[in-house]
Amino acid sequence: MFLVQMAAFLATLIADFRSRVPLVAWAVVTLTIGISGPFGSYVALDLPARLLFWGVIAAMGISVGAAIRAFVHTVIGLSDLQRGAFLVAVMSTLIMTLPLHALADRMFDPDKATAPNLPDIALFIFATSLGIGAFRHSREMRPEEEASTLVPLAPEPPDDDSQAAQLPRVVQRLDPELHGRLIAMSVRDHYVDVYTSQGKGSLLMRFADAMDETGEEEGVQIHRSHWVSWGAIKGVEREAGRIWVRLCPELRLPVSRTHRDKLEERGLL
C-alpha cells in the first residue's frame, strides 16, 4: 500500500511540474511580491535584488506547496479541489512560516527594514497559497469543461465476465461498478474523467494514453480536453458561435474549431 501511494505521489508531482501551472504561478508571485516589496524588502533591497530574493523564495514555496498538494490528493486521498486547496494552504503555512521568518530576519538590515512578525508571515503564506489554489481550480474547471462533471445516462452495461472482458482497457481500469459502455472522457488537471453507462470514474494517466485504450469503441477527440464515443452523441448544438455535442440530457461537451471537420465528415454538421 505504501509503495502504491508513493508511486501515485511521485506521478502526481512529476505531472504537476510538467504542466505550466507552477511556472505561471512562480512568475506572477515573483513579480507581484518583488515589486511590492513586503516585510521591509522594499526599502532594504533595490528592485533587481528584490526580484532575485523573492524569485528564489517563490520557487522554494511553490515546490513545497506542490509536494504538499500531491500528498493531500494521493496519500490522504482528498479529491475535493476546494477543501484540498484549503488544507494545502494550512499545511504550507505551518511548514514555511518559521523558515521564512528566520530568513527575512537575517537578510534585511534592521536599520533599513522592520523585522516581520510571525502572524504577518503566516497570513502572507496562507493567502498566497490560497491564491495559487484558486488559480489551479479555475484552470482545472474551465467553463467549457464544467458540464463534464455530470453523469450521463445510457444503456445498461454487460452482465457476464466474457462481455466485461471486451470492454475498453480504459474502462477496465475503473472500479467494477463503473464497468459499462464507454461514453466520453475529459481531462481534469492530471486526471482523466471516464464516463460510462454506469457513471464517472477518474484515472491518473495521460489523456493520450487513455485514448489509446479505447479499443474497438468508435470515437473521436473533439477538443484538446475531450473525447466522445460516436454512438453516444445524441445531437449537435450551436450556441454563441460555439458548437457542442449532446451526449444525454445532463451532459454536453464543446467542440473546438480544429476538430469540427471530424463532425462534418460524419455528417453531423
CSV table of C-alpha atoms in Angstrom, one decimal:
chain,number,residue,atom,x,y,z
A,1,MET,CA,0.0,0.0,0.0
A,2,PHE,CA,2.8,2.4,0.9
A,3,LEU,CA,4.6,1.7,-2.4
A,4,VAL,CA,1.4,2.4,-4.3
A,5,GLN,CA,0.8,5.7,-2.5
A,6,MET,CA,4.4,6.7,-3.1
A,7,ALA,CA,4.1,5.9,-6.8
A,8,ALA,CA,0.9,7.9,-7.1
A,9,PHE,CA,2.6,10.8,-5.1
A,10,LEU,CA,5.6,10.9,-7.4
A,11,ALA,CA,3.5,10.6,-10.6
A,12,THR,CA,1.2,13.5,-9.5
A,13,LEU,CA,4.2,15.6,-8.5
A,14,ILE,CA,6.1,15.0,-11.8
A,15,ALA,CA,2.9,15.6,-13.8
A,16,ASP,CA,2.4,18.9,-11.9
A,17,PHE,CA,5.9,20.2,-12.7
A,18,ARG,CA,5.5,19.2,-16.4
A,19,SER,CA,2.5,21.5,-16.6
A,20,ARG,CA,2.8,25.2,-16.9
A,21,VAL,CA,0.9,26.0,-13.7
A,22,PRO,CA,3.9,26.1,-11.4
A,23,LEU,CA,5.9,28.3,-13.8
A,24,VAL,CA,3.0,30.7,-14.3
A,25,ALA,CA,2.3,30.9,-10.6
A,26,TRP,CA,6.1,31.5,-9.9
A,27,ALA,CA,6.2,34.3,-12.4
A,28,VAL,CA,3.1,36.0,-11.1
A,29,VAL,CA,4.1,35.7,-7.4
A,30,THR,CA,7.7,36.8,-8.1
A,31,LEU,CA,6.7,39.9,-10.0
A,32,THR,CA,3.8,40.8,-7.6
A,33,ILE,CA,5.8,40.4,-4.4
A,34,GLY,CA,9.1,41.6,-5.9
A,35,ILE,CA,7.6,44.9,-7.0
A,36,SER,CA,5.5,45.5,-3.8
A,37,GLY,CA,8.4,44.5,-1.5
A,38,PRO,CA,6.7,43.2,1.6
A,39,PHE,CA,8.2,42.9,5.1
A,40,GLY,CA,10.6,45.7,4.6
A,41,SER,CA,12.3,44.3,1.5
A,42,TYR,CA,11.1,47.4,-0.5
A,43,VAL,CA,13.5,49.7,1.5
A,44,ALA,CA,16.2,47.1,2.2
A,45,LEU,CA,16.7,45.9,-1.4
A,46,ASP,CA,16.6,47.5,-4.8
A,47,LEU,CA,14.3,46.1,-7.5
A,48,PRO,CA,16.7,43.6,-9.1
A,49,ALA,CA,17.7,42.3,-5.7
A,50,ARG,CA,14.0,42.1,-4.6
A,51,LEU,CA,13.1,40.1,-7.7
A,52,LEU,CA,16.0,37.7,-7.2
A,53,PHE,CA,15.3,37.3,-3.5
A,54,TRP,CA,11.5,36.8,-3.9
A,55,GLY,CA,12.0,34.7,-7.0
A,56,VAL,CA,14.1,32.2,-5.0
A,57,ILE,CA,11.6,32.2,-2.1
A,58,ALA,CA,8.7,31.8,-4.5
A,59,ALA,CA,10.4,28.9,-6.3
A,60,MET,CA,11.0,27.1,-3.0
A,61,GLY,CA,7.5,27.9,-1.7
A,62,ILE,CA,5.8,26.6,-4.9
A,63,SER,CA,7.9,23.5,-4.8
A,64,VAL,CA,7.0,22.8,-1.2
A,65,GLY,CA,3.3,23.6,-2.0
A,66,ALA,CA,3.3,21.2,-5.0
A,67,ALA,CA,4.7,18.4,-2.8
A,68,ILE,CA,2.1,19.1,-0.1
A,69,ARG,CA,-0.7,19.1,-2.8
A,70,ALA,CA,0.5,15.8,-4.2
A,71,PHE,CA,0.5,14.4,-0.6
A,72,VAL,CA,-3.0,15.7,0.1
A,73,HIS,CA,-4.5,14.3,-3.1
A,74,THR,CA,-2.7,10.9,-3.2
A,75,VAL,CA,-1.7,9.9,0.3
A,76,ILE,CA,-4.5,11.5,2.2
A,77,GLY,CA,-6.9,10.9,-0.8
A,78,LEU,CA,-8.7,14.2,-0.6
A,79,SER,CA,-10.1,14.7,-4.2
A,80,ASP,CA,-12.3,17.8,-3.5
A,81,LEU,CA,-10.4,20.7,-5.1
A,82,GLN,CA,-11.7,23.5,-2.7
A,83,ARG,CA,-11.1,21.6,0.5
A,84,GLY,CA,-7.8,20.3,-0.8
A,85,ALA,CA,-6.6,23.9,-1.6
A,86,PHE,CA,-7.6,25.0,1.9
A,87,LEU,CA,-5.7,22.1,3.5
A,88,VAL,CA,-2.7,22.7,1.3
A,89,ALA,CA,-2.7,26.4,2.4
A,90,VAL,CA,-2.9,25.4,6.1
A,91,MET,CA,-0.1,22.9,5.8
A,92,SER,CA,2.1,25.2,3.8
A,93,THR,CA,1.6,27.9,6.4
A,94,LEU,CA,2.6,25.6,9.2
A,95,ILE,CA,5.7,24.3,7.4
A,96,MET,CA,7.1,27.5,5.8
A,97,THR,CA,6.3,30.3,8.3
A,98,LEU,CA,9.3,29.8,10.7
A,99,PRO,CA,11.9,29.3,7.9
A,100,LEU,CA,10.8,32.4,6.0
A,101,HIS,CA,10.7,34.4,9.2
A,102,ALA,CA,14.2,33.4,10.1
A,103,LEU,CA,15.5,34.1,6.6
A,104,ALA,CA,13.9,37.5,6.4
A,105,ASP,CA,15.2,38.4,9.9
A,106,ARG,CA,18.7,37.6,8.8
A,107,MET,CA,18.6,39.0,5.3
A,108,PHE,CA,17.3,42.5,6.0
A,109,ASP,CA,19.3,45.2,7.8
A,110,PRO,CA,17.3,46.2,10.9
A,111,ASP,CA,18.4,49.8,10.4
A,112,LYS,CA,16.6,49.8,7.0
A,113,ALA,CA,13.7,47.5,7.5
A,114,THR,CA,11.5,46.4,10.3
A,115,ALA,CA,11.7,42.7,11.0
A,116,PRO,CA,8.5,40.9,10.0
A,117,ASN,CA,6.5,39.1,12.8
A,118,LEU,CA,5.2,35.6,12.6
A,119,PRO,CA,1.5,36.3,12.2
A,120,ASP,CA,2.2,38.6,9.2
A,121,ILE,CA,4.3,36.0,7.5
A,122,ALA,CA,1.8,33.2,8.3
A,123,LEU,CA,-1.1,35.3,6.8
A,124,PHE,CA,1.1,36.1,3.8
A,125,ILE,CA,1.9,32.4,3.1
A,126,PHE,CA,-1.7,31.3,3.7
A,127,ALA,CA,-3.1,34.0,1.3
A,128,THR,CA,-0.5,33.3,-1.4
A,129,SER,CA,-1.2,29.5,-1.2
A,130,LEU,CA,-4.9,30.1,-1.4
A,131,GLY,CA,-4.4,32.4,-4.4
A,132,ILE,CA,-2.4,29.7,-6.2
A,133,GLY,CA,-5.0,27.1,-5.3
A,134,ALA,CA,-7.7,29.3,-6.8
A,135,PHE,CA,-5.7,29.7,-10.0
A,136,ARG,CA,-5.4,25.9,-10.2
A,137,HIS,CA,-9.1,25.5,-9.6
A,138,SER,CA,-10.1,28.0,-12.3
A,139,ARG,CA,-7.7,26.2,-14.7
A,140,GLU,CA,-9.0,22.7,-13.9
A,141,MET,CA,-12.7,23.7,-14.0
A,142,ARG,CA,-12.9,26.0,-17.1
A,143,PRO,CA,-16.5,26.9,-18.1
A,144,GLU,CA,-16.2,24.7,-21.2
A,145,GLU,CA,-15.5,21.7,-19.0
A,146,GLU,CA,-17.9,22.3,-16.1
A,147,ALA,CA,-20.6,20.3,-17.9
A,148,SER,CA,-18.3,17.3,-17.9
A,149,THR,CA,-18.8,16.8,-14.1
A,150,LEU,CA,-22.3,15.5,-14.7
A,151,VAL,CA,-23.0,11.8,-15.1
A,152,PRO,CA,-24.5,10.6,-18.4
A,153,LEU,CA,-27.4,8.2,-18.9
A,154,ALA,CA,-27.0,5.3,-21.2
A,155,PRO,CA,-27.9,1.6,-21.7
A,156,GLU,CA,-27.1,-1.0,-19.0
A,157,PRO,CA,-23.6,-2.5,-19.0
A,158,PRO,CA,-22.6,-6.1,-19.9
A,159,ASP,CA,-23.7,-8.6,-17.3
A,160,ASP,CA,-21.3,-11.6,-17.7
A,161,ASP,CA,-17.5,-11.8,-17.4
A,162,SER,CA,-16.9,-12.6,-21.0
A,163,GLN,CA,-18.6,-9.4,-22.1
A,164,ALA,CA,-16.8,-7.4,-19.4
A,165,ALA,CA,-13.5,-8.6,-20.7
A,166,GLN,CA,-14.4,-7.0,-24.1
A,167,LEU,CA,-14.7,-3.5,-22.5
A,168,PRO,CA,-12.0,-1.0,-23.5
A,169,ARG,CA,-8.9,-1.2,-21.4
A,170,VAL,CA,-9.5,2.3,-20.0
A,171,VAL,CA,-12.9,1.2,-18.7
A,172,GLN,CA,-11.5,-2.0,-17.1
A,173,ARG,CA,-9.2,0.3,-15.1
A,174,LEU,CA,-12.2,1.7,-13.3
A,175,ASP,CA,-14.0,0.2,-10.3
A,176,PRO,CA,-16.2,-2.8,-11.3
A,177,GLU,CA,-19.4,-0.9,-10.5
A,178,LEU,CA,-18.5,1.6,-13.3
A,179,HIS,CA,-17.9,-1.0,-15.9
A,180,GLY,CA,-20.2,-0.3,-18.8
A,181,ARG,CA,-20.3,1.2,-22.3
A,182,LEU,CA,-17.7,4.0,-22.8
A,183,ILE,CA,-19.4,7.3,-23.3
A,184,ALA,CA,-16.8,10.1,-23.1
A,185,MET,CA,-13.5,11.1,-21.5
A,186,SER,CA,-12.4,14.6,-20.2
A,187,VAL,CA,-9.1,15.9,-18.8
A,188,ARG,CA,-9.2,17.3,-15.3
A,189,ASP,CA,-5.8,18.5,-14.1
A,190,HIS,CA,-3.6,15.4,-14.2
A,191,TYR,CA,-6.6,13.0,-14.2
A,192,VAL,CA,-8.9,11.7,-16.9
A,193,ASP,CA,-12.6,11.6,-16.1
A,194,VAL,CA,-14.0,8.5,-17.8
A,195,TYR,CA,-17.8,8.4,-18.4
A,196,THR,CA,-19.5,5.1,-18.8
A,197,SER,CA,-23.1,4.0,-18.8
A,198,GLN,CA,-22.8,3.4,-15.1
A,199,GLY,CA,-21.3,6.8,-14.0
A,200,LYS,CA,-18.0,8.6,-13.9
A,201,GLY,CA,-14.6,7.5,-12.6
A,202,SER,CA,-11.2,9.2,-12.6
A,203,LEU,CA,-7.8,7.8,-13.6
A,204,LEU,CA,-4.4,9.2,-13.0
A,205,MET,CA,-3.0,8.9,-16.5
A,206,ARG,CA,-2.2,10.9,-19.7
A,207,PHE,CA,-5.1,11.7,-21.9
A,208,ALA,CA,-3.2,10.4,-25.0
A,209,ASP,CA,-2.8,7.0,-23.2
A,210,ALA,CA,-6.4,6.9,-22.3
A,211,MET,CA,-7.5,7.5,-25.9
A,212,ASP,CA,-5.1,4.7,-27.0
A,213,GLU,CA,-7.0,2.4,-24.6
A,214,THR,CA,-10.5,3.0,-26.0
A,215,GLY,CA,-10.1,-0.3,-28.0
A,216,GLU,CA,-12.8,-1.0,-30.5
A,217,GLU,CA,-15.2,1.7,-29.3
A,218,GLU,CA,-15.5,4.1,-32.2
A,219,GLY,CA,-15.0,7.6,-31.0
A,220,VAL,CA,-13.2,10.8,-31.7
A,221,GLN,CA,-11.3,13.6,-30.0
A,222,ILE,CA,-13.4,16.8,-30.3
A,223,HIS,CA,-11.3,19.1,-28.1
A,224,ARG,CA,-7.9,19.0,-26.6
A,225,SER,CA,-9.6,18.0,-23.3
A,226,HIS,CA,-12.5,15.8,-24.5
A,227,TRP,CA,-13.1,12.5,-26.4
A,228,VAL,CA,-16.5,11.1,-27.2
A,229,SER,CA,-17.9,7.9,-28.5
A,230,TRP,CA,-19.7,8.3,-31.8
A,231,GLY,CA,-22.5,6.1,-30.7
A,232,ALA,CA,-23.1,8.3,-27.6
A,233,ILE,CA,-23.7,11.5,-29.5
A,234,LYS,CA,-27.4,12.4,-29.4
A,235,GLY,CA,-27.2,15.7,-31.2
A,236,VAL,CA,-25.1,18.8,-32.1
A,237,GLU,CA,-26.0,22.2,-30.8
A,238,ARG,CA,-24.8,25.7,-31.6
A,239,GLU,CA,-24.6,28.5,-29.0
A,240,ALA,CA,-23.0,31.9,-29.3
A,241,GLY,CA,-20.8,30.8,-32.2
A,242,ARG,CA,-19.7,27.6,-30.5
A,243,ILE,CA,-20.5,24.0,-31.2
A,244,TRP,CA,-21.4,21.4,-28.6
A,245,VAL,CA,-22.2,17.7,-28.8
A,246,ARG,CA,-25.1,16.5,-26.6
A,247,LEU,CA,-24.5,13.1,-25.1
A,248,CYS,CA,-27.5,13.0,-22.9
A,249,PRO,CA,-29.9,15.5,-21.2
A,250,GLU,CA,-27.3,16.1,-18.5
A,251,LEU,CA,-24.1,16.2,-20.5
A,252,ARG,CA,-22.7,18.1,-23.4
A,253,LEU,CA,-19.1,18.8,-24.4
A,254,PRO,CA,-17.6,21.6,-26.5
A,255,VAL,CA,-16.1,21.0,-30.0
A,256,SER,CA,-13.0,23.1,-30.8
A,257,ARG,CA,-12.5,24.7,-34.2
A,258,THR,CA,-9.6,22.4,-35.1
A,259,HIS,CA,-11.8,19.3,-34.6
A,260,ARG,CA,-15.0,20.5,-36.3
A,261,ASP,CA,-14.1,18.8,-39.6
A,262,LYS,CA,-14.5,15.4,-38.0
A,263,LEU,CA,-18.1,16.1,-37.3
A,264,GLU,CA,-18.6,17.5,-40.8
A,265,GLU,CA,-17.2,14.3,-42.3
A,266,ARG,CA,-19.6,12.3,-40.1
A,267,GLY,CA,-22.5,14.3,-41.4
A,268,LEU,CA,-23.3,15.9,-38.0
A,269,LEU,CA,-22.7,19.4,-39.2
